[in-house]
Amino acid sequence: MKIILTGFMYSGKSSVAKQLENKINLKRIEMDNLVLQKSGRKTITDIFENDGEETFRKLEKLVAQNLKGQTNVVISTGGGVGVNEELLNTLKIEGTIIYLHVTFEKILQRMGKHTSRPLMKNRMHAEKLYNTRLPLYREYADIIVKTDNHTIEEVSDLIINELRDDL
Ligand code: S3P
């Protein structure tokens, strides 16, 4: 079993991955953490500010390639991976892509006043990015889960229910 969680920032990928790790005993892989390890920086913002987004994307690609052979895992991707066909194809071998949908309104609610995400700092830019990505998240998904009105626990249970025949 290999689950790849995609979705925009604040869609709950990391939290849902933790639930799936505990409930169905999958190893949880946080792509952002692996990118951080490779970068030698302390935070994602440091990478964006000092090395630039392009470097961040290159590291994401390397991380995806290193994860190719993994099984029995739940992979929590960064928001940009979910619209990158090349990376998704690398990650997807024998895997299921689950897109966690969240509205932009809800993202702002979840985010509150402060954010550690470099791409959320400019609201107009973030909304544009969201609108551009939305159809692509859908296109690449095997399963779509609407998260706005559900708790993390409910979302993870919905996913387990969808996958029950394969578990
Ligand atoms: C990004 C999402 C972030 C992180 C980076 C870029 C994006 O991850 O990878 O800031 O391009 O959407 P989360 O989706 O976990 O916040």
CSV table of C-alpha atoms and ligand atoms in Angstrom, one decimal:
chain,number,residue,atom,x,y,z
A,1,MET,CA,0.0,0.0,0.0
A,2,LYS,CA,1.3,3.4,-0.9
A,3,ILE,CA,-0.8,6.6,-0.4
A,4,ILE,CA,0.3,9.9,-1.8
A,5,LEU,CA,-1.5,12.9,-0.2
A,6,THR,CA,-1.8,16.0,-2.3
A,7,GLY,CA,-3.5,19.3,-1.8
A,8,PHE,CA,-2.9,23.0,-1.3
A,9,MET,CA,-1.2,24.4,1.8
A,10,TYR,CA,-3.4,24.0,4.9
A,11,SER,CA,-5.4,21.1,3.3
A,12,GLY,CA,-4.3,18.9,6.3
A,13,LYS,CA,-1.9,16.6,4.5
A,14,SER,CA,0.5,16.2,7.4
A,15,SER,CA,-2.1,15.8,10.0
A,16,VAL,CA,-4.1,13.2,7.9
A,17,ALA,CA,-0.8,11.4,7.3
A,18,LYS,CA,-0.2,11.1,11.0
A,19,GLN,CA,-3.7,9.6,11.5
A,20,LEU,CA,-3.1,7.1,8.7
A,21,GLU,CA,0.3,6.2,10.2
A,22,ASN,CA,-1.4,5.3,13.4
A,23,LYS,CA,-4.6,3.7,12.1
A,24,ILE,CA,-3.4,1.6,9.3
A,25,ASN,CA,0.2,1.2,10.3
A,26,LEU,CA,1.9,2.9,7.3
A,27,LYS,CA,5.3,4.6,7.6
A,28,ARG,CA,4.8,8.3,7.3
A,29,ILE,CA,7.0,10.3,5.0
A,30,GLU,CA,7.0,14.1,5.1
A,31,MET,CA,8.5,15.3,1.8
A,32,ASP,CA,9.2,18.8,3.2
A,33,ASN,CA,11.3,17.4,6.0
A,34,LEU,CA,13.4,15.4,3.5
A,35,VAL,CA,13.8,18.5,1.4
A,36,LEU,CA,14.9,20.4,4.5
A,37,GLN,CA,17.5,17.7,5.4
A,38,LYS,CA,18.9,17.8,1.9
A,39,SER,CA,19.1,21.6,1.9
A,40,GLY,CA,21.1,22.0,5.1
A,41,ARG,CA,18.8,24.9,6.0
A,42,LYS,CA,16.7,25.3,9.1
A,43,THR,CA,13.4,26.1,7.6
A,44,ILE,CA,11.6,26.1,4.3
A,45,THR,CA,11.5,29.9,4.4
A,46,ASP,CA,15.3,29.9,4.6
A,47,ILE,CA,15.5,27.8,1.5
A,48,PHE,CA,13.2,30.1,-0.4
A,49,GLU,CA,14.9,33.3,0.8
A,50,ASN,CA,18.5,32.2,0.5
A,51,ASP,CA,18.5,29.6,-2.4
A,52,GLY,CA,15.3,30.5,-4.2
A,53,GLU,CA,12.2,28.6,-5.2
A,54,GLU,CA,14.0,26.9,-8.1
A,55,THR,CA,16.5,25.2,-5.7
A,56,PHE,CA,13.6,24.1,-3.5
A,57,ARG,CA,11.9,22.5,-6.5
A,58,LYS,CA,15.1,20.7,-7.5
A,59,LEU,CA,15.4,19.3,-4.1
A,60,GLU,CA,11.8,18.2,-4.2
A,61,LYS,CA,12.5,16.3,-7.4
A,62,LEU,CA,15.6,14.6,-5.8
A,63,VAL,CA,13.5,13.6,-2.8
A,64,ALA,CA,10.7,12.1,-5.0
A,65,GLN,CA,13.3,10.1,-6.9
A,66,ASN,CA,14.7,8.7,-3.7
A,67,LEU,CA,11.2,7.6,-2.6
A,68,LYS,CA,10.6,5.6,-5.8
A,69,GLY,CA,10.8,2.1,-4.3
A,70,GLN,CA,8.9,2.7,-1.0
A,71,THR,CA,5.9,0.6,-0.1
A,72,ASN,CA,3.7,0.6,3.0
A,73,VAL,CA,4.0,4.3,3.2
A,74,VAL,CA,1.9,7.4,3.4
A,75,ILE,CA,3.6,10.2,1.7
A,76,SER,CA,2.7,13.8,2.7
A,77,THR,CA,3.7,15.9,-0.3
A,78,GLY,CA,4.4,19.7,-0.3
A,79,GLY,CA,1.6,21.6,-2.0
A,80,GLY,CA,3.7,22.0,-5.2
A,81,VAL,CA,4.2,18.3,-5.7
A,82,GLY,CA,0.5,17.7,-6.3
A,83,VAL,CA,0.5,19.6,-9.6
A,84,ASN,CA,3.8,18.3,-10.9
A,85,GLU,CA,3.1,15.4,-13.2
A,86,GLU,CA,6.7,14.3,-13.4
A,87,LEU,CA,7.0,14.1,-9.6
A,88,LEU,CA,3.6,12.5,-9.2
A,89,ASN,CA,4.5,9.8,-11.7
A,90,THR,CA,7.7,9.1,-9.8
A,91,LEU,CA,5.9,8.8,-6.5
A,92,LYS,CA,2.8,7.1,-7.8
A,93,ILE,CA,4.2,3.7,-8.9
A,94,GLU,CA,1.8,1.2,-7.3
A,95,GLY,CA,0.3,4.0,-5.3
A,96,THR,CA,-2.9,6.0,-4.9
A,97,ILE,CA,-3.1,9.7,-5.1
A,98,ILE,CA,-5.5,11.2,-2.7
A,99,TYR,CA,-6.3,14.9,-3.1
A,100,LEU,CA,-7.4,16.7,0.0
A,101,HIS,CA,-9.6,19.6,-1.3
A,102,VAL,CA,-10.0,22.7,0.8
A,103,THR,CA,-11.6,26.0,-0.3
A,104,PHE,CA,-9.4,29.2,-0.2
A,105,GLU,CA,-11.8,30.7,2.4
A,106,LYS,CA,-11.1,27.8,4.7
A,107,ILE,CA,-7.4,28.0,4.1
A,108,LEU,CA,-7.4,31.6,5.3
A,109,GLN,CA,-9.4,30.5,8.4
A,110,ARG,CA,-7.0,27.7,9.2
A,111,MET,CA,-4.0,29.9,8.6
A,112,GLY,CA,-4.9,32.7,10.9
A,113,LYS,CA,-2.8,35.8,11.0
A,114,HIS,CA,0.7,34.3,10.7
A,115,THR,CA,2.1,31.8,8.3
A,116,SER,CA,5.5,30.0,8.0
A,117,ARG,CA,4.7,29.3,4.3
A,118,PRO,CA,6.6,31.6,2.0
A,119,LEU,CA,4.0,31.2,-0.8
A,120,MET,CA,1.2,32.3,1.5
A,121,LYS,CA,2.7,35.6,2.6
A,122,ASN,CA,1.1,37.5,-0.3
A,123,ARG,CA,-2.6,36.7,-0.2
A,124,MET,CA,-3.3,37.8,-3.8
A,125,HIS,CA,-0.5,35.7,-5.1
A,126,ALA,CA,-1.5,32.8,-3.0
A,127,GLU,CA,-5.1,33.0,-4.3
A,128,LYS,CA,-3.9,33.1,-7.9
A,129,LEU,CA,-1.7,30.1,-7.3
A,130,TYR,CA,-4.6,28.3,-5.7
A,131,ASN,CA,-6.9,28.9,-8.7
A,132,THR,CA,-4.2,27.8,-11.1
A,133,ARG,CA,-3.5,24.6,-9.2
A,134,LEU,CA,-7.1,23.5,-8.4
A,135,PRO,CA,-7.9,21.8,-11.7
A,136,LEU,CA,-4.5,20.1,-11.7
A,137,TYR,CA,-4.9,18.6,-8.2
A,138,ARG,CA,-8.2,17.2,-9.4
A,139,GLU,CA,-6.8,15.9,-12.7
A,140,TYR,CA,-4.0,13.9,-11.1
A,141,ALA,CA,-6.1,12.5,-8.2
A,142,ASP,CA,-7.4,8.9,-7.9
A,143,ILE,CA,-9.6,9.9,-4.9
A,144,ILE,CA,-10.8,13.4,-3.9
A,145,VAL,CA,-11.8,14.2,-0.4
A,146,LYS,CA,-13.5,17.4,0.5
A,147,THR,CA,-12.1,18.5,3.8
A,148,ASP,CA,-13.8,21.9,4.7
A,149,ASN,CA,-16.5,20.4,6.9
A,150,HIS,CA,-14.6,17.5,8.3
A,151,THR,CA,-12.2,17.0,11.2
A,152,ILE,CA,-8.8,15.4,10.5
A,153,GLU,CA,-10.1,12.2,12.1
A,154,GLU,CA,-13.1,12.1,9.8
A,155,VAL,CA,-11.0,12.7,6.7
A,156,SER,CA,-8.7,9.9,7.6
A,157,ASP,CA,-11.7,7.6,8.3
A,158,LEU,CA,-13.2,8.5,4.9
A,159,ILE,CA,-9.9,7.6,3.2
A,160,ILE,CA,-9.7,4.3,5.1
A,161,ASN,CA,-13.2,3.5,4.0
A,162,GLU,CA,-12.4,4.3,0.3
A,163,LEU,CA,-9.4,2.0,0.5
A,164,ARG,CA,-10.9,-0.8,2.6
A,165,ASP,CA,-10.8,-3.4,-0.2
A,166,ASP,CA,-7.0,-2.9,-0.5
A,167,LEU,CA,-6.2,-2.9,3.2
B,1,S3P,C1,4.5,24.7,-1.0
B,1,S3P,C2,3.9,24.0,0.0
B,1,S3P,C3,4.6,23.8,1.3
B,1,S3P,C4,6.1,23.7,1.1
B,1,S3P,C5,6.6,24.9,0.3
B,1,S3P,C6,5.9,25.1,-1.0
B,1,S3P,C7,3.7,24.9,-2.3
B,1,S3P,O1,4.2,22.6,1.9
B,1,S3P,O2,6.5,22.6,0.3
B,1,S3P,O3,6.4,26.0,1.2
B,1,S3P,O4,4.3,25.2,-3.3
B,1,S3P,O5,2.5,24.8,-2.2
B,1,S3P,P1,2.7,22.4,2.6
B,1,S3P,O6,1.7,22.1,1.4
B,1,S3P,O7,2.9,21.2,3.4
B,1,S3P,O8,2.4,23.6,3.3
